[in-house]
Short mmCIF file of C-alpha atoms in Angstrom, two decimals:
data_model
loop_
_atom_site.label_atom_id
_atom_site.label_comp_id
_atom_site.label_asym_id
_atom_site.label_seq_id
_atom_site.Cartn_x
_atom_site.Cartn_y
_atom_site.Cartn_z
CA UNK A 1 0.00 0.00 0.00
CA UNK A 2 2.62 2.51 1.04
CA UNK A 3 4.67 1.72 -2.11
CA UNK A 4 1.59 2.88 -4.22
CA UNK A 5 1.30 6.13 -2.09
CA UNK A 6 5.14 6.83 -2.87
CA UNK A 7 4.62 6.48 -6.53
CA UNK A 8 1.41 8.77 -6.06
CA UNK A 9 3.64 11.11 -4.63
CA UNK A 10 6.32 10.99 -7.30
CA UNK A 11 3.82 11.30 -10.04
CA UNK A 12 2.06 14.13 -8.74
CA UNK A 13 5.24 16.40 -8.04
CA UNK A 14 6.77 15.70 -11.20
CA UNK A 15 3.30 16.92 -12.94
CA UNK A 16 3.80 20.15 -11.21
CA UNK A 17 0.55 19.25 -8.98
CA UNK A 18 2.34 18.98 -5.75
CA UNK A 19 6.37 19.71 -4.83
CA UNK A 20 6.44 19.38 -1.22
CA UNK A 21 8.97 18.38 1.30
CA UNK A 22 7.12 14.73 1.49
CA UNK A 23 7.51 13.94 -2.18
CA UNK A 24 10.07 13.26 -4.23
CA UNK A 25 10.41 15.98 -6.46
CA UNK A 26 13.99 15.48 -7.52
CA UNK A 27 16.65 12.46 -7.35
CA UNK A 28 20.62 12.45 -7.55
CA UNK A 29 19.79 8.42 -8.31
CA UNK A 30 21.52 5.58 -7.64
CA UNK A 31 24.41 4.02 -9.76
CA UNK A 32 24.83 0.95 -9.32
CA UNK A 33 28.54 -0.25 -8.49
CA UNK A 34 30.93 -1.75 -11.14
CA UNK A 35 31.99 -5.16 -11.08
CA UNK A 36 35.23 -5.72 -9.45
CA UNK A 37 37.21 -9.20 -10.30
CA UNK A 38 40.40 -10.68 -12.14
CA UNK A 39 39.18 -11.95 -16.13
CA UNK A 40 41.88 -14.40 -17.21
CA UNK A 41 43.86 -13.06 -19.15
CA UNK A 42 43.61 -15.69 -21.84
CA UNK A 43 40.44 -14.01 -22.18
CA UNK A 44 39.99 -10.66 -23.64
CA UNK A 45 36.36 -8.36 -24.40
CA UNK A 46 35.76 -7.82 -27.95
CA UNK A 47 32.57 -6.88 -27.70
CA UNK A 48 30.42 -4.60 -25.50
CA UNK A 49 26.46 -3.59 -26.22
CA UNK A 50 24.29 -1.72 -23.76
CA UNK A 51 20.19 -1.89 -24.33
CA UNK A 52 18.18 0.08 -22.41
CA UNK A 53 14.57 -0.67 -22.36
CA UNK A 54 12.97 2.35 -19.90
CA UNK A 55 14.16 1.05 -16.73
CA UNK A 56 15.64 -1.96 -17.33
CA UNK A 57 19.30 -2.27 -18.31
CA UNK A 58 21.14 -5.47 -20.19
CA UNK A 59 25.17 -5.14 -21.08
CA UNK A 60 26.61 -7.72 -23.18
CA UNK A 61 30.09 -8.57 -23.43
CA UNK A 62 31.53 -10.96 -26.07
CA UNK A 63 34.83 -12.46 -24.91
CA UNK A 64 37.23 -14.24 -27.16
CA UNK A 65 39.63 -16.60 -25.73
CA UNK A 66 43.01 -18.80 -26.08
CA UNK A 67 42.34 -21.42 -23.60
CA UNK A 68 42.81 -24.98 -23.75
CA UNK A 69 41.17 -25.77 -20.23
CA UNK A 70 38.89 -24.39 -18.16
CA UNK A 71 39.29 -20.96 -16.13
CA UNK A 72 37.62 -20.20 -13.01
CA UNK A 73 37.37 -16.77 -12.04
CA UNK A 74 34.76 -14.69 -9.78
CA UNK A 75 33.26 -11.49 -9.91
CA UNK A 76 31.92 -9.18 -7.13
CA UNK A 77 29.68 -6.39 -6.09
CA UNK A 78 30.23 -3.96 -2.96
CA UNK A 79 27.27 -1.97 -2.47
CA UNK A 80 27.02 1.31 -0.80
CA UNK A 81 25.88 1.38 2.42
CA UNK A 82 22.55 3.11 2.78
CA UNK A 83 19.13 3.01 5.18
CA UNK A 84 15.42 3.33 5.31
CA UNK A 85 14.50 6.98 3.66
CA UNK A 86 10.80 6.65 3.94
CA UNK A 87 8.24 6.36 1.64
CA UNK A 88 8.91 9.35 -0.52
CA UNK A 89 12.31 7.40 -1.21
CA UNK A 90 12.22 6.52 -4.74
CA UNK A 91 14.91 4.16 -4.44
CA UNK A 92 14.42 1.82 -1.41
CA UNK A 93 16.37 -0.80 -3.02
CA UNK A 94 20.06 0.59 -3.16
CA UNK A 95 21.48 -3.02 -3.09
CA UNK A 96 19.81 -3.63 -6.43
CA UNK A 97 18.85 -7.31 -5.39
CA UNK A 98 17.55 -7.85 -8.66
CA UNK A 99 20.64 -7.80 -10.73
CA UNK A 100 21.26 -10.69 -12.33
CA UNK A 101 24.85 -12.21 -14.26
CA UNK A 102 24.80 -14.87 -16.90
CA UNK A 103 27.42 -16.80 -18.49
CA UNK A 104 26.52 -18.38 -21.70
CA UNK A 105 22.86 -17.70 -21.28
CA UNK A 106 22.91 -19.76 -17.95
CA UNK A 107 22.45 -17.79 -15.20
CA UNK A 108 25.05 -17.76 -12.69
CA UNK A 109 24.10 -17.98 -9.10
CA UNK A 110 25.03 -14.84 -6.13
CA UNK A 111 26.71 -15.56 -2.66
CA UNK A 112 25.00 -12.87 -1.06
CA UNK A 113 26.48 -11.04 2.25
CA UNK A 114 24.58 -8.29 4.08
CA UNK A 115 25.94 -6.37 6.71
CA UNK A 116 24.11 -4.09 8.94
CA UNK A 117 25.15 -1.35 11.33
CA UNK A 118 23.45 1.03 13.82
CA UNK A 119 25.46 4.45 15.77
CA UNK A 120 28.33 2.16 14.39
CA UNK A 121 27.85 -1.16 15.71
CA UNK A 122 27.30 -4.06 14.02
CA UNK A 123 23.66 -5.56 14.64
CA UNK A 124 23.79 -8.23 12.32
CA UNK A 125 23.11 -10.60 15.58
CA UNK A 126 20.91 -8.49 17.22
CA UNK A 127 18.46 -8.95 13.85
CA UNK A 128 19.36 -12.76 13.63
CA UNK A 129 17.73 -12.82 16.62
CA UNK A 130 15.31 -10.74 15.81
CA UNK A 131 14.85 -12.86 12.87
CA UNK A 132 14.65 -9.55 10.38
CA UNK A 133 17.37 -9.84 7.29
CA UNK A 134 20.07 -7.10 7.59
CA UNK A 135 18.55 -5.74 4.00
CA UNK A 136 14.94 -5.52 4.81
CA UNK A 137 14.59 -2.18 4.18
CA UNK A 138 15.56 -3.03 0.09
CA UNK A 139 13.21 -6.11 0.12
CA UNK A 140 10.22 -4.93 1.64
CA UNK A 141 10.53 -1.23 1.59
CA UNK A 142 6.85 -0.51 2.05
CA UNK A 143 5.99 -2.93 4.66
CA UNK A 144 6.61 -2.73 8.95
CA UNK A 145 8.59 -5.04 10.52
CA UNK A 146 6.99 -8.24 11.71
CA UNK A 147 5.65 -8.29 14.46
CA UNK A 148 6.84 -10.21 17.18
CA UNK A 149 5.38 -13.98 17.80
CA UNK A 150 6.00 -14.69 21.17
CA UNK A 151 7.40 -13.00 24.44
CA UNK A 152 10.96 -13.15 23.81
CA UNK A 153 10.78 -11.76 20.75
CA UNK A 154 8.07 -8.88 21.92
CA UNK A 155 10.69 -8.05 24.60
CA UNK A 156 13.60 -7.95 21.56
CA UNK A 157 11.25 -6.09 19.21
CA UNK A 158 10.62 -3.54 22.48
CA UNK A 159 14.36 -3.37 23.31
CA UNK A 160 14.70 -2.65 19.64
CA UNK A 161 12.34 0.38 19.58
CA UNK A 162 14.25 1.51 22.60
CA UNK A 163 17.52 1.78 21.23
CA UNK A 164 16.91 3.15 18.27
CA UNK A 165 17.29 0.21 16.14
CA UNK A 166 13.84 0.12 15.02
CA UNK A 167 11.04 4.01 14.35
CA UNK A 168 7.87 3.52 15.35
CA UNK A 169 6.25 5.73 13.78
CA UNK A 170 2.66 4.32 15.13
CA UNK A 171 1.70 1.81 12.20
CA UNK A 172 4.66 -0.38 12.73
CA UNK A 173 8.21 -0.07 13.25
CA UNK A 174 10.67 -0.04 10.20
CA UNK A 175 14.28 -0.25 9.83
CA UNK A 176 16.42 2.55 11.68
CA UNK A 177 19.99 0.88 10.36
CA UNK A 178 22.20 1.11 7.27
CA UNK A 179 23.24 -1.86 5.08
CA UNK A 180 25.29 -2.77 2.68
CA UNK A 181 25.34 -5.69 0.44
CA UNK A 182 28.41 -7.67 -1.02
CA UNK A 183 27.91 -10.17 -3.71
CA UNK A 184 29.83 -12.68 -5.43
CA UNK A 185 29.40 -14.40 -8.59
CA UNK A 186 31.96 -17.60 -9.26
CA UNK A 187 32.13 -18.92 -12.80
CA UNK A 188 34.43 -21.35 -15.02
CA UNK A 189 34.91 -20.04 -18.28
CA UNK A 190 34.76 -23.18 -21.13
CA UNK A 191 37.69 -24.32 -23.21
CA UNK A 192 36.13 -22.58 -25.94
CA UNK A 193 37.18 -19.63 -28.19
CA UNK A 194 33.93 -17.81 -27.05
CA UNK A 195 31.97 -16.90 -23.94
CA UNK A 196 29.58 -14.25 -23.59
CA UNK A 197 28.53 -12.59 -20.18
CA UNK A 198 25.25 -10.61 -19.29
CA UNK A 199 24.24 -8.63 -16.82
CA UNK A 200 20.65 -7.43 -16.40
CA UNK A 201 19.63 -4.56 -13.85
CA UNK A 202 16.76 -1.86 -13.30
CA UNK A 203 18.35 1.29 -13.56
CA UNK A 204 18.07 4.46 -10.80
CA UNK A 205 18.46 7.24 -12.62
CA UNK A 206 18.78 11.18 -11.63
CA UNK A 207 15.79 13.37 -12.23
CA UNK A 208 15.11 16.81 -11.64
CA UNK A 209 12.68 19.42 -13.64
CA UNK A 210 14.27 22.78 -15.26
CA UNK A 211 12.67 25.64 -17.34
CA UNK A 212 13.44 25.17 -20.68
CA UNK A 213 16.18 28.45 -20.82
CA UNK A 214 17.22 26.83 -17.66
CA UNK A 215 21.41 27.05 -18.09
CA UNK A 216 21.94 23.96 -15.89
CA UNK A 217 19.49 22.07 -19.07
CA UNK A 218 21.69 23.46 -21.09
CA UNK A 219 24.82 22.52 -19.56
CA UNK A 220 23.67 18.89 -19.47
CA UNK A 221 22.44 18.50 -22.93
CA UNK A 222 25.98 19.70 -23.90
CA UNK A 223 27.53 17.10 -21.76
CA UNK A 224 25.65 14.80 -23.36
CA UNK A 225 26.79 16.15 -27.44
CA UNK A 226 23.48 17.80 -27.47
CA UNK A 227 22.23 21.82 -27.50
CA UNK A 228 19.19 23.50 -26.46
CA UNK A 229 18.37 24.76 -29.98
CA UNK A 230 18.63 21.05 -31.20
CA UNK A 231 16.10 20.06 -28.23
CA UNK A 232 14.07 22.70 -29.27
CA UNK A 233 14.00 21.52 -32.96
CA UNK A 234 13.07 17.98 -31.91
CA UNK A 235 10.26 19.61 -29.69
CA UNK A 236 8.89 21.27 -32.73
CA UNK A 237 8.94 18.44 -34.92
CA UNK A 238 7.01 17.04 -32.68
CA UNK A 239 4.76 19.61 -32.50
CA UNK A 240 5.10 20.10 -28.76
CA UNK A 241 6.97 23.54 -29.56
CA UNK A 242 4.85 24.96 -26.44
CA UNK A 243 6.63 23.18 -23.82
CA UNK A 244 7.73 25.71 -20.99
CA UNK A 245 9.70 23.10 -18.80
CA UNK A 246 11.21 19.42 -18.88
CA UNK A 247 11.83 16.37 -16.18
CA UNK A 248 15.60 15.79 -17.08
CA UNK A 249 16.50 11.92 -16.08
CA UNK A 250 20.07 10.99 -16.70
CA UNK A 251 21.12 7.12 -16.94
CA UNK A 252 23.74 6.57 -15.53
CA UNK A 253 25.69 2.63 -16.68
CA UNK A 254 29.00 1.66 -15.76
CA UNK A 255 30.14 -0.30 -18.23
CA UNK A 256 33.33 -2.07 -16.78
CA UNK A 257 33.60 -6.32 -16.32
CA UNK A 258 36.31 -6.50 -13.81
CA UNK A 259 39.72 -5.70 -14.58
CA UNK A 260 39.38 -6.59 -18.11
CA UNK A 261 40.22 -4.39 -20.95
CA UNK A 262 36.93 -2.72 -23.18
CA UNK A 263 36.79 -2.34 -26.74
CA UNK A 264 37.11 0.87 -27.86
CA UNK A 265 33.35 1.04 -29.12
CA UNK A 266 30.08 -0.28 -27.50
CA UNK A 267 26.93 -0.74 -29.07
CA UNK A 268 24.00 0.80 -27.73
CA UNK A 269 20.53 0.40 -28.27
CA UNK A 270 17.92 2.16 -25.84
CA UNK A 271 13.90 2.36 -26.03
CA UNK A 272 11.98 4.81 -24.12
CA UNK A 273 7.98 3.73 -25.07
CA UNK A 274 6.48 4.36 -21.58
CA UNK A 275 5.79 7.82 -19.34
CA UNK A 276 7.75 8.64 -16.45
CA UNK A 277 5.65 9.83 -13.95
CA UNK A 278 2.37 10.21 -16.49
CA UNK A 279 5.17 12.37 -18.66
CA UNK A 280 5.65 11.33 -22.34
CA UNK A 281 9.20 10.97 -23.39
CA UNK A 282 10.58 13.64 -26.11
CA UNK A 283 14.36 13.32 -26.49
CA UNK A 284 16.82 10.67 -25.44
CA UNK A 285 21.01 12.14 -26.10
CA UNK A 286 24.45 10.04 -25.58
CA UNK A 287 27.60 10.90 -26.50
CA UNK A 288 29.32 9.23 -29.41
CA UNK A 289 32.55 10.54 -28.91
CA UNK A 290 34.03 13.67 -27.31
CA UNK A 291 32.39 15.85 -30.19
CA UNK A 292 29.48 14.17 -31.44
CA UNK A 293 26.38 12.51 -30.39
CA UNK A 294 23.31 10.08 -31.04
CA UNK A 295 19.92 11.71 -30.59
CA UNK A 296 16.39 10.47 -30.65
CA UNK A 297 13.37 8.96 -29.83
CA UNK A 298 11.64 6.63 -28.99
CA UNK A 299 14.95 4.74 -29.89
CA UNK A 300 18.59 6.00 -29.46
CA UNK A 301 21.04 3.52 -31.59
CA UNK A 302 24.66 3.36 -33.06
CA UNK A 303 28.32 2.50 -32.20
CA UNK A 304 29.83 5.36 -29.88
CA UNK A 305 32.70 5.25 -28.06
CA UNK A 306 33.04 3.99 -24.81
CA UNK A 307 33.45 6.45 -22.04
CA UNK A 308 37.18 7.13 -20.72
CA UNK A 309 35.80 6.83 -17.01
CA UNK A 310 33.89 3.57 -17.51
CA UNK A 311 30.45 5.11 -17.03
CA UNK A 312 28.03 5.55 -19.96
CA UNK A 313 25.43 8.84 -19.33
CA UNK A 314 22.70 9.14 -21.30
CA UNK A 315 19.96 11.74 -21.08
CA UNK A 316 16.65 11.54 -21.18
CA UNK A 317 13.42 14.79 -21.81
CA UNK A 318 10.00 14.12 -20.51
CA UNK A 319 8.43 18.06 -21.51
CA UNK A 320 5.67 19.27 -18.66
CA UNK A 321 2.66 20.04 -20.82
#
């Protein structure tokens, strides 16, 4: 129920209805973290493609390979530790526990440690026997704590409240503790001359509305090989030339598999064919290299090159008509 009202909430600020302290008007988002991990070196990436279908996010890596047996090799995940933000959070799940990694169109299964942490302890036991997971917060953002089944744990779940562990904020108590998530993915790579890795995500992106003169719009449709006048050409064309202001969301991918070495191009394709926040899209931007870009919509496609820092941005224009 309370995940609906936080969508609610969302929706309405971003339509300009309602920008209040309790909604979510604006979001610095939530990259995920790139894969860390050693790729044999018999291996190498020659090919990289990114699709983006609204949310959801698949890279692709091709890998190419001299080996004559099998290589084992693992890699990992550190999440940022983060807490409970509320309802008007639109991110509750910062340890993106749906990401998934495949290996030859198998999927590869996660060791999964959560640690948790309160005034800088660490209550990992304390919620053991509590029986709460240290990442509740990301699975069941929406929902109270359990309640307690029996004395003991009434008497835990009371000491909880007490200490601060646990806000009760009068319909149930919910998580007062930060997390953080580490996970693991082990793998053999075949005695084959070609593997191929996926990884498949639902993206956080950074949102925010600006006037359409607005300089900071124009400063990030320049980052991203774009200009205002070309945004307001594409408006026009699209005969939405009346537009006064714009919900800017930038995607932001890392791109990076490990320590191994990226070809010097990636493929992209990316779909935007649903609203954000009842807002139809209008633009979508990348940069192809450091001068020129890819614009448009509903699909954004072609080889660019792949960004120096390992992150690929890509901008996205929902126009507030």
């Amino acid at each position: 129920m309370l995940i609906g009202l936080r969508l609610y909430l969302v929706a309405l600020c971003l339509g300009g209805l309602l920008c209040s302290a309790t909604a979510s008007e604006s979001s610095v988002g939530v990259t995920v973290p790139a894969l860390t991990g050693d790729v044999p070196t018999d291996w190498q990436v020659n090919g990289l493609s990114v699709r983006v279908a609204n949310q959801e996010v698949e890279l692709r890596y091709a890998l190419t390979g001299r080996a004559v047996r099998r290589h084992e090799f693992a890699l990992a995940l550190y999440g940022t530790i983060f807490n409970w933000q509320g309802v008007d959070d639109p991110y509750p799940d910062r340890a993106f526990t749906e990401l998934r990694l495949s290996l030859n169109g198998q999927l590869v299964p996660s060791e999964l440690r959560a640690l948790a942490f309160h005034r800088g302890r660490d209550v990992n036991r304390e919620l053991d026997a509590l029986r709460v997971a240290p990442l509740w917060g990301a699975l069941h953002p929406d929902e109270p704590l359990p309640d307690p089944t029996d004395a003991k744990l009434r008497a835990l779940h009371e000491a909880a409240i007490k200490s601060g562990l646990y806000k009760d904020f009068g319909q149930g108590a919910f998580p007062n503790w930060s997390a953080m998530a580490i996970r693991a993915w082990r793998m053999a790579l075949p005695p084959t001359k070609a593997a191929q890795v996926a990884i498949n995500y639902r993206v956080r992106p950074a949102y925010d509305a600006y006037g359409i003169d607005d300089r900071l719009l124009a400063s990030m449709l320049l980052a991203h090989c774009s200009s205002r006048d070309n945004m307001l050409d594409r408006l026009k064309a699209a005969g939405r030339d009346h537009v006064q202001s714009v919900v800017a969301v930038t995607y932001s991918i890392p791109v990076g598999l490990g320590d191994a070495m990226l070809p010097s191009s990636l493929h992209v394709n990316a779909t935007w064919d649903q609203p954000w926040a009842g807002l139809r899209p209008a633009m979508a931007a990348v940069c192809a290299s450091r001068e020129r870009g890819v614009q448009g919509m509903p699909n954004v496609e072609g080889d660019i090159r792949t960004p120096e820092q390992g992150t690929l941005s890509m901008l996205v224009l929902f126009p507030q008509e």
